[in-house]
PDB file of C-alpha atoms in Angstrom:
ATOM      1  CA  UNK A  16       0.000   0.000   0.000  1.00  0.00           C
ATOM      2  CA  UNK A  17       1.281   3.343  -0.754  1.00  0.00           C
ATOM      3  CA  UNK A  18       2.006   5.166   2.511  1.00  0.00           C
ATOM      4  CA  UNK A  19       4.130   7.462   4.336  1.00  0.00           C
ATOM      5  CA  UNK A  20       6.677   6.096   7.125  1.00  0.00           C
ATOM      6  CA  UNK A  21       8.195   7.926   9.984  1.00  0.00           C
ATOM      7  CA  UNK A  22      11.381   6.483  11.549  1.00  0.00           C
ATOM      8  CA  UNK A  23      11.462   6.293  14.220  1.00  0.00           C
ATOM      9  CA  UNK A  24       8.345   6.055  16.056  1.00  0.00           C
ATOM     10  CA  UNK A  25       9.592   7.272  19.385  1.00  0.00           C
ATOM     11  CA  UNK A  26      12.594   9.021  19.985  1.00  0.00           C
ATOM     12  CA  UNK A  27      14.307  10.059  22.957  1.00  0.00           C
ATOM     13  CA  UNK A  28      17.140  12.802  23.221  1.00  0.00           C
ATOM     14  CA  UNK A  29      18.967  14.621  25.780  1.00  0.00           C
ATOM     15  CA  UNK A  30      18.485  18.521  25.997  1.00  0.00           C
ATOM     16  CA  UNK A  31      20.862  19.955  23.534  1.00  0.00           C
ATOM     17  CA  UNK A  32      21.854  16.562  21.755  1.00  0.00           C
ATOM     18  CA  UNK A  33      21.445  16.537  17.856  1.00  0.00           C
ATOM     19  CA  UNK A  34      18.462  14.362  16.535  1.00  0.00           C
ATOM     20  CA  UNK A  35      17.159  13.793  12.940  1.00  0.00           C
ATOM     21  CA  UNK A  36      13.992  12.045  12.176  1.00  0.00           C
ATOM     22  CA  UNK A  37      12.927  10.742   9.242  1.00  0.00           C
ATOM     23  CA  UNK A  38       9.847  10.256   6.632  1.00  0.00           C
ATOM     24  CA  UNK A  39       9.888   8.450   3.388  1.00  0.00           C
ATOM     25  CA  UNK A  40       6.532   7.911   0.980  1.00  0.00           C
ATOM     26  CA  UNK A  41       5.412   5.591  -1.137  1.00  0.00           C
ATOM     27  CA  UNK A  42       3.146   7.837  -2.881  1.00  0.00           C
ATOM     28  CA  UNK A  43       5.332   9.415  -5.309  1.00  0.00           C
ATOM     29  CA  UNK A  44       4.093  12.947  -4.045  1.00  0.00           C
ATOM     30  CA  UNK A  45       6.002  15.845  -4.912  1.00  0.00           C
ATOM     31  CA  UNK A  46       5.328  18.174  -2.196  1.00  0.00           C
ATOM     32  CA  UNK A  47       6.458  16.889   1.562  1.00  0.00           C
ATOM     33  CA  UNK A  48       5.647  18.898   5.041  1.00  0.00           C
ATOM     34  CA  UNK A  49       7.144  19.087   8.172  1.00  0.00           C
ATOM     35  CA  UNK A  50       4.796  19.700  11.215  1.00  0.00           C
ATOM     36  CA  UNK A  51       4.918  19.976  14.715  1.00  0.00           C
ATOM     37  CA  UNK A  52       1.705  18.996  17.617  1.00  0.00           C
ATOM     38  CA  UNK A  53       1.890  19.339  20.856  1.00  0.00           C
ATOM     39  CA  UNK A  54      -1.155  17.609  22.781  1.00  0.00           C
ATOM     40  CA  UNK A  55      -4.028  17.847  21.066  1.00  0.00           C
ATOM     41  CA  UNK A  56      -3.115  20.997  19.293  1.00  0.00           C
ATOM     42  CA  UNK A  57      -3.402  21.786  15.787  1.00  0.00           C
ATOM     43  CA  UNK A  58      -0.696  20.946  13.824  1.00  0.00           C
ATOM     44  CA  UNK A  59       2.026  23.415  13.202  1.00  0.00           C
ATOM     45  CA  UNK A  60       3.674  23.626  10.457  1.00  0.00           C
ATOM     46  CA  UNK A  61       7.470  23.984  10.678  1.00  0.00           C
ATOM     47  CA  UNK A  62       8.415  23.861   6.754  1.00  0.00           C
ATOM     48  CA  UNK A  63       7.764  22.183   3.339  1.00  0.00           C
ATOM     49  CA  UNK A  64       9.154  21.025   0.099  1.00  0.00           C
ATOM     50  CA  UNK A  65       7.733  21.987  -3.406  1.00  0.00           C
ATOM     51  CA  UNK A  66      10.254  19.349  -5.238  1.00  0.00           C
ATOM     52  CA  UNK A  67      13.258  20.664  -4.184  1.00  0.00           C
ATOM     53  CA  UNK A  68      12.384  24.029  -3.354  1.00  0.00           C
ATOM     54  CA  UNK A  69      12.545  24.521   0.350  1.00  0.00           C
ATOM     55  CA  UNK A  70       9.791  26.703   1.987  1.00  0.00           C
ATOM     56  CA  UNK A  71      10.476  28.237   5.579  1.00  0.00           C
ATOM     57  CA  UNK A  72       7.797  29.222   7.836  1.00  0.00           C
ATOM     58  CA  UNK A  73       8.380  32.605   9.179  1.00  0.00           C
ATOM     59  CA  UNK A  74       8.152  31.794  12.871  1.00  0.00           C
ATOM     60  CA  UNK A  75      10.067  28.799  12.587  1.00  0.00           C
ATOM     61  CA  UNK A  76      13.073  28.278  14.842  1.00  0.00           C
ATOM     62  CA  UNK A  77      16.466  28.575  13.443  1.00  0.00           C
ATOM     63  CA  UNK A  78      17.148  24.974  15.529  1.00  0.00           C
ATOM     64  CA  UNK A  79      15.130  23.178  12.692  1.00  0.00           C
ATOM     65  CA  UNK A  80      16.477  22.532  10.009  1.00  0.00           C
ATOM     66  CA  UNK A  81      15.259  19.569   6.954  1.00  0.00           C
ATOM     67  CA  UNK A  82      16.290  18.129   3.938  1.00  0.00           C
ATOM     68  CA  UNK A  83      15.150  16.163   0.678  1.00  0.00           C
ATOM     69  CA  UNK A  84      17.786  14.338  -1.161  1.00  0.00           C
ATOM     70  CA  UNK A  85      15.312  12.827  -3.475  1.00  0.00           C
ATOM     71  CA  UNK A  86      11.494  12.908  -3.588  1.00  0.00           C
ATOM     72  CA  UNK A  87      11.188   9.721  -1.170  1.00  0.00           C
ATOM     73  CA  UNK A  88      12.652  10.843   1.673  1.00  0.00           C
ATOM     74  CA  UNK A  89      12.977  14.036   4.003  1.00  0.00           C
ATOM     75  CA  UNK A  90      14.614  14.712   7.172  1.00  0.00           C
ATOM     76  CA  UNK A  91      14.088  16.623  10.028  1.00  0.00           C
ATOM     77  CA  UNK A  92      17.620  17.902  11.893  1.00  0.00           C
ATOM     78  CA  UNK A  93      17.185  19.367  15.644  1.00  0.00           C
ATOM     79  CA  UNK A  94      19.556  21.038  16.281  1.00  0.00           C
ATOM     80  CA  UNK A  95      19.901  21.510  19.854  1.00  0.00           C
ATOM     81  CA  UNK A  96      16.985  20.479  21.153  1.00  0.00           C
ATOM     82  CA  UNK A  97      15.511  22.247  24.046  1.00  0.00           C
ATOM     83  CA  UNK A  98      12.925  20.919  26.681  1.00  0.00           C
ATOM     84  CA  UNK A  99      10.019  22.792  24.652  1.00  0.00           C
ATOM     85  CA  UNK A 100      10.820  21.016  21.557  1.00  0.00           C
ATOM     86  CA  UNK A 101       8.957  17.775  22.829  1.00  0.00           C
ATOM     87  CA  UNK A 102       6.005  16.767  20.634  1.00  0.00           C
ATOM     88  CA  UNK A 103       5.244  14.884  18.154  1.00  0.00           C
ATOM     89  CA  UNK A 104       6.376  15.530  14.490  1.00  0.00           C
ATOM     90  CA  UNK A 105       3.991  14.979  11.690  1.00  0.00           C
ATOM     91  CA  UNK A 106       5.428  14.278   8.100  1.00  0.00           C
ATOM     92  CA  UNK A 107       2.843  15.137   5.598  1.00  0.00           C
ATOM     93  CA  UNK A 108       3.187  14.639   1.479  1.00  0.00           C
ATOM     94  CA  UNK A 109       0.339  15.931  -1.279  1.00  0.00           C
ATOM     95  CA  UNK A 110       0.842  15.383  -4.328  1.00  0.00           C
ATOM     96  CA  UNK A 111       0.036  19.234  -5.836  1.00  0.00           C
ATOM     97  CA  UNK A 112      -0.965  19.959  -9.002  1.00  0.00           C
ATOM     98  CA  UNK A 113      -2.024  23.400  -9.144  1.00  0.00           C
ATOM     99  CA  UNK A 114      -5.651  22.456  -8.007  1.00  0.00           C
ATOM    100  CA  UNK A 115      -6.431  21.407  -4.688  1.00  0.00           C
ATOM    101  CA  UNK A 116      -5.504  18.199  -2.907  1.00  0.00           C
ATOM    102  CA  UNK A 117      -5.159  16.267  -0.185  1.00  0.00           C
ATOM    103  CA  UNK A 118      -2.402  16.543   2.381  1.00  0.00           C
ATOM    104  CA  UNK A 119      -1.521  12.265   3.536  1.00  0.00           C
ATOM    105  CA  UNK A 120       0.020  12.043   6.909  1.00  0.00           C
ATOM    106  CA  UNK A 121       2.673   9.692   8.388  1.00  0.00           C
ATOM    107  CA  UNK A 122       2.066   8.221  11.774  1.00  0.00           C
ATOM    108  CA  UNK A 123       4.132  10.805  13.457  1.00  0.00           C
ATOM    109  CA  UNK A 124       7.517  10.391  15.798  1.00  0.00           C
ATOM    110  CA  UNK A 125       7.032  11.004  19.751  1.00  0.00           C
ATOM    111  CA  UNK A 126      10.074  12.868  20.681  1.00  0.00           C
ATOM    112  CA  UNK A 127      11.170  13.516  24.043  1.00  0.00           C
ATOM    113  CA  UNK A 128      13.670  15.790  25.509  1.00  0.00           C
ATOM    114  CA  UNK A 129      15.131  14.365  28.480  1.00  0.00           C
TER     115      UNK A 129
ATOM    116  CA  UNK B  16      -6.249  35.947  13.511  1.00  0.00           C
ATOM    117  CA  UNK B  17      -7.965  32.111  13.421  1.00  0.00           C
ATOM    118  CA  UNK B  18      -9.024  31.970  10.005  1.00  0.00           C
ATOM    119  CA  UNK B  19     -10.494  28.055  10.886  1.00  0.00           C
ATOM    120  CA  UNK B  20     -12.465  27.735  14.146  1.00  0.00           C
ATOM    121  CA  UNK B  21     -14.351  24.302  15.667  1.00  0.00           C
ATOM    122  CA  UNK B  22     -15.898  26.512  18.561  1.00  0.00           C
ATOM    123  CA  UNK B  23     -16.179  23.235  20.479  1.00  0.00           C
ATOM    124  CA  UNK B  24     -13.567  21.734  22.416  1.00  0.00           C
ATOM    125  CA  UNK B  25     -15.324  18.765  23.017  1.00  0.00           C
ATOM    126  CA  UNK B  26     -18.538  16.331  21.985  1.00  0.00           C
ATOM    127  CA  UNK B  27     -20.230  13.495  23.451  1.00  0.00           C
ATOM    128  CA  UNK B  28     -22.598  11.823  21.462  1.00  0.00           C
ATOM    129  CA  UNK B  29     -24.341   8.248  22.182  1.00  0.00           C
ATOM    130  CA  UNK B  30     -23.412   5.094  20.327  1.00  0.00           C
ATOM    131  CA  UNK B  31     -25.843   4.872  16.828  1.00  0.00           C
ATOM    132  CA  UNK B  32     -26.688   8.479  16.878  1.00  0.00           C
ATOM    133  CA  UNK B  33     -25.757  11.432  14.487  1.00  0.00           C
ATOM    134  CA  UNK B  34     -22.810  13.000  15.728  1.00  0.00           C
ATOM    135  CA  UNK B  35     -22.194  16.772  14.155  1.00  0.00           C
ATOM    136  CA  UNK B  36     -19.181  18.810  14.047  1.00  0.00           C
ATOM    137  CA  UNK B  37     -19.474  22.259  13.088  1.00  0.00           C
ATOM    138  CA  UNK B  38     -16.193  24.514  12.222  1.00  0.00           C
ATOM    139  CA  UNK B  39     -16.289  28.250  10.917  1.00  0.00           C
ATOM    140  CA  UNK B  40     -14.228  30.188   8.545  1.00  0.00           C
ATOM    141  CA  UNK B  41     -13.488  33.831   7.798  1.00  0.00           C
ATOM    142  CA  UNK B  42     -11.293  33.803   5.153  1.00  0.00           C
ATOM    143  CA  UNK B  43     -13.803  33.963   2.086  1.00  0.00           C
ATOM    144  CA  UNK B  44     -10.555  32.845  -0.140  1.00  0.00           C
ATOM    145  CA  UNK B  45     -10.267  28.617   1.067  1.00  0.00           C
ATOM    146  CA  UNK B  46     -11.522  26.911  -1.570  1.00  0.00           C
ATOM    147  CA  UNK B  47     -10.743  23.864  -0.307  1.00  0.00           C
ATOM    148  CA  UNK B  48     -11.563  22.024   2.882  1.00  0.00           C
ATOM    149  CA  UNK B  49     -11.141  18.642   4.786  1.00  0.00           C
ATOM    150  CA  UNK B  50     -11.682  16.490   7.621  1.00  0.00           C
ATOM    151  CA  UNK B  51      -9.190  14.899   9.678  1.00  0.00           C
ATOM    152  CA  UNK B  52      -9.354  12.571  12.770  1.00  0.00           C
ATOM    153  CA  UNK B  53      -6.490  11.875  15.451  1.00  0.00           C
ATOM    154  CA  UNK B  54      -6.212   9.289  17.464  1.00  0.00           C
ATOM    155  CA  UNK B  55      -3.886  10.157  20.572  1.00  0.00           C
ATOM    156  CA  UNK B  56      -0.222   9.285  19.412  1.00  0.00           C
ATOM    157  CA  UNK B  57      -0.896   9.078  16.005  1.00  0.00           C
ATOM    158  CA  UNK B  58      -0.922  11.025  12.810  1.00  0.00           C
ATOM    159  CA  UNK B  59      -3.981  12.462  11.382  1.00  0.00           C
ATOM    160  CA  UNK B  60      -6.169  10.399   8.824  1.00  0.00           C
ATOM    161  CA  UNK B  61      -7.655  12.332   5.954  1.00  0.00           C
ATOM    162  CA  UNK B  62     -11.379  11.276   6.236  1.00  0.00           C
ATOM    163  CA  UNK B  63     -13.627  13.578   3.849  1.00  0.00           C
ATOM    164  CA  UNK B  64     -12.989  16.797   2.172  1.00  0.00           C
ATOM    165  CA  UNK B  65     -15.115  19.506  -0.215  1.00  0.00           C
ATOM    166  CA  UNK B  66     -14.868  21.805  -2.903  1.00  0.00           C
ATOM    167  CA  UNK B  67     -15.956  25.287  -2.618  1.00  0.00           C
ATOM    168  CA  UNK B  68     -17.758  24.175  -5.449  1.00  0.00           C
ATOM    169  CA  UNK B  69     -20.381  21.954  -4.312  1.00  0.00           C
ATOM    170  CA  UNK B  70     -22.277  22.253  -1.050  1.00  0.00           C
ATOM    171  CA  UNK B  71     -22.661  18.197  -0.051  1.00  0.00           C
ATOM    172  CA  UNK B  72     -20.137  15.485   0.116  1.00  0.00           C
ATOM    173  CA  UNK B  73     -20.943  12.131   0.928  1.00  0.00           C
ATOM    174  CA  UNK B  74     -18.625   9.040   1.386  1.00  0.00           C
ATOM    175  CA  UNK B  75     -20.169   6.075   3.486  1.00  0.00           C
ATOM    176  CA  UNK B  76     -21.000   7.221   7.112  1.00  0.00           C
ATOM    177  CA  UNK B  77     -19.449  10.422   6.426  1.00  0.00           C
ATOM    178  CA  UNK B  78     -20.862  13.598   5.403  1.00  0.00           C
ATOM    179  CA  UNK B  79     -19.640  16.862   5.000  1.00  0.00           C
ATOM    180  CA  UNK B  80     -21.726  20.209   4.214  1.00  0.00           C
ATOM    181  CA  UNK B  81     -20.491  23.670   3.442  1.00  0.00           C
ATOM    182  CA  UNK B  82     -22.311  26.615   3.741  1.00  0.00           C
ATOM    183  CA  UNK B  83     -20.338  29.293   1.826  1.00  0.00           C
ATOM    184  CA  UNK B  84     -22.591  32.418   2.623  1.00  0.00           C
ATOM    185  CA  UNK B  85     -22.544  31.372   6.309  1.00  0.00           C
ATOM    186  CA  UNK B  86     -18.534  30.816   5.858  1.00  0.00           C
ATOM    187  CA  UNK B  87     -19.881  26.869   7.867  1.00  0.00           C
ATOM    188  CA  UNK B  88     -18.737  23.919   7.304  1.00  0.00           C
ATOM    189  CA  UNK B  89     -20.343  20.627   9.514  1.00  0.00           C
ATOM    190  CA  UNK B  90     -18.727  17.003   9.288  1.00  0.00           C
ATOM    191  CA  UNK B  91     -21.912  14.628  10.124  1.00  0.00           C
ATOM    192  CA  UNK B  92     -21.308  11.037  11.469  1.00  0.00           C
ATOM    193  CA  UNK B  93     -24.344   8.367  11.049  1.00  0.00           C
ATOM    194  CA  UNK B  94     -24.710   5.804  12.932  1.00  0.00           C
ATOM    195  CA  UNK B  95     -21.912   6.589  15.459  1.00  0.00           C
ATOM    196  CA  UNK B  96     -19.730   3.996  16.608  1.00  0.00           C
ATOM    197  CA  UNK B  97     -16.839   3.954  19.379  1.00  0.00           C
ATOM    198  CA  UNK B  98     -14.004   3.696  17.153  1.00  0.00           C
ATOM    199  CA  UNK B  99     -15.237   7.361  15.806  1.00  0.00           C
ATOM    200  CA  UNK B 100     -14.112   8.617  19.356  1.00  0.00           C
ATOM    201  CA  UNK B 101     -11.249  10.574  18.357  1.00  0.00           C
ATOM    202  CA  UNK B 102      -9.966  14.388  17.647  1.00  0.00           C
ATOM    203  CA  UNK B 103     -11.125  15.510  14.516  1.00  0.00           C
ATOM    204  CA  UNK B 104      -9.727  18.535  13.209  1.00  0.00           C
ATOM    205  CA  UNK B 105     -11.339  20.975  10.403  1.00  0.00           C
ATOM    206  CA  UNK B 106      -8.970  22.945   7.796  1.00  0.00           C
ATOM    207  CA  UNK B 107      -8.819  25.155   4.548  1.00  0.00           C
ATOM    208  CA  UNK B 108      -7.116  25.781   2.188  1.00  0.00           C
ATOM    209  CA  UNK B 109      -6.790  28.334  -0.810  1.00  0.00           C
ATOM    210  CA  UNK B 110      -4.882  28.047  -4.152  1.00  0.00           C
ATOM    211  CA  UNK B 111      -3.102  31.583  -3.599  1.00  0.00           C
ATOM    212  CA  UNK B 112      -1.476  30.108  -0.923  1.00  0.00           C
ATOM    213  CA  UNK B 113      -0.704  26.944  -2.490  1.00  0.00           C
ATOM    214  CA  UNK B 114      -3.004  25.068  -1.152  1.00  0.00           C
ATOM    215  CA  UNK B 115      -1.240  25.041   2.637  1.00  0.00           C
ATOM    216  CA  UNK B 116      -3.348  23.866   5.185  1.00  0.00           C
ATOM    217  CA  UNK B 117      -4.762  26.209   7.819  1.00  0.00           C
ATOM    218  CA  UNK B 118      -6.040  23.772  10.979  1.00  0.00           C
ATOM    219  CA  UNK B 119      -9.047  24.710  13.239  1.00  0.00           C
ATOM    220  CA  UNK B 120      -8.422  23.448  17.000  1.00  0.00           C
ATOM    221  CA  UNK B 121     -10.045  20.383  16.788  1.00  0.00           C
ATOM    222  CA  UNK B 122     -12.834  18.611  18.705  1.00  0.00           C
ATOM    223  CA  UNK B 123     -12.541  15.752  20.927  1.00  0.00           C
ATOM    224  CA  UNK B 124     -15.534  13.345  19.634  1.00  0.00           C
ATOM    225  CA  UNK B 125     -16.575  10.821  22.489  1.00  0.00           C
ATOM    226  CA  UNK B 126     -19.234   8.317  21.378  1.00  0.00           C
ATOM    227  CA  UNK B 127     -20.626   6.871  24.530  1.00  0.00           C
ATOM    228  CA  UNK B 128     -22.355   3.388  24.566  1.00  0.00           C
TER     229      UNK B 128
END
């Protein structure tokens, strides 16, 4: 089944350590997001890739940084993670075409800052 | 500014009834707008979305009905069952901003048996 996978699942760091997590799709979609949820918050999202052109949110942190070497996968790099960086990060992929369509979400990776 | 709002945190509805989820726009621009449901530690799951185009969209026990001159959208759920008990979130979207998801709060669903 086509699908998007987040690796790992759960992921636990220590406050400032470096962490990367990581999403790869089936789907062949050219368009991949980065979110962030805390609780049951909306989703936030952090960044996204149109192909290979990187799109910044304004307000996100310098700390995150991603990248796409190819259209099946995309990373997420923390930085230095602080203790408000715990949540859970959403990887998202649509497949956009110039009309409207669907955004397909990955299971999501638990991380906490220890 | 919340462009998307579900003005209700929460919803408890009994099992085989029609549960109803109502979420509010301002931003006369979306075109585009979907359903998603949470479960706790999990991604959202796309369940039902509309075109600004058409007022009704049906698929199975799902139905979704958008009120453009009202700027209302409702998500209806008949019969209910307890695996609906989730978070289901309501968003928009617009093609000038390339389609990028704007997210209402959500609203915690509990179907009581």
């Amino acid at each position: 089944d086509a699908m998007v996978i987040q690796n790992p699942r759960y992921q636990v760091t220590q406050f400032g350590k470096p962490v990367t997590l990581s999403c790869s799709q089936t789907l062949n979609h050219n368009v991949m997001y980065w979110y962030q949820q805390k609780s049951s918050q909306a989703p936030k999202l952090l960044f996204h890739y149109y192909d290979k052109d990187f799109n910044n949110e304004a307000d996100t942190p310098d700390n995150f940084q991603s990248r796409r070497p190819n259209t099946s996968f995309c990373f997420l790099d923390i930085r230095s993670p602080g203790l408000g960086d715990a949540a859970m990060y959403l990887c998202a992929t649509s497949g956009l075409s110039g009309t409207s369509d669907t955004q397909y979400f990955g299971p999501g990776t638990r991380l906490t800052v220890l | 500014d919340q462009q998307v709002k579900q003005n209700s945190p929460s919803l408890s509805v009994q099992e085989g009834r029609i549960s109803i989820l109502n979420c509010d726009y301002t931003n006369s621009m979306f075109d585009y707008f979907l359903w998603y449901k949470k479960y706790p530690a999990e991604g959202p799951t796309f369940l039902i979305s509309i075109s600004s185009i058409k007022d009704k969209n049906e698929d199975g026990r799902f139905t979704v009905f958008l009120n453009k001159s009202a700027k209302h959208l409702s998500l209806h759920i008949v019969p209910s069952q307890p695996g609906d008990s989730a978070v289901y979130f309501c968003a928009a979207s617009a093609l000038r901003s390339n389609y990028q998801l704007i997210w209402g709060a959500g609203t915690k669903l509990i179907i009581k048996p």
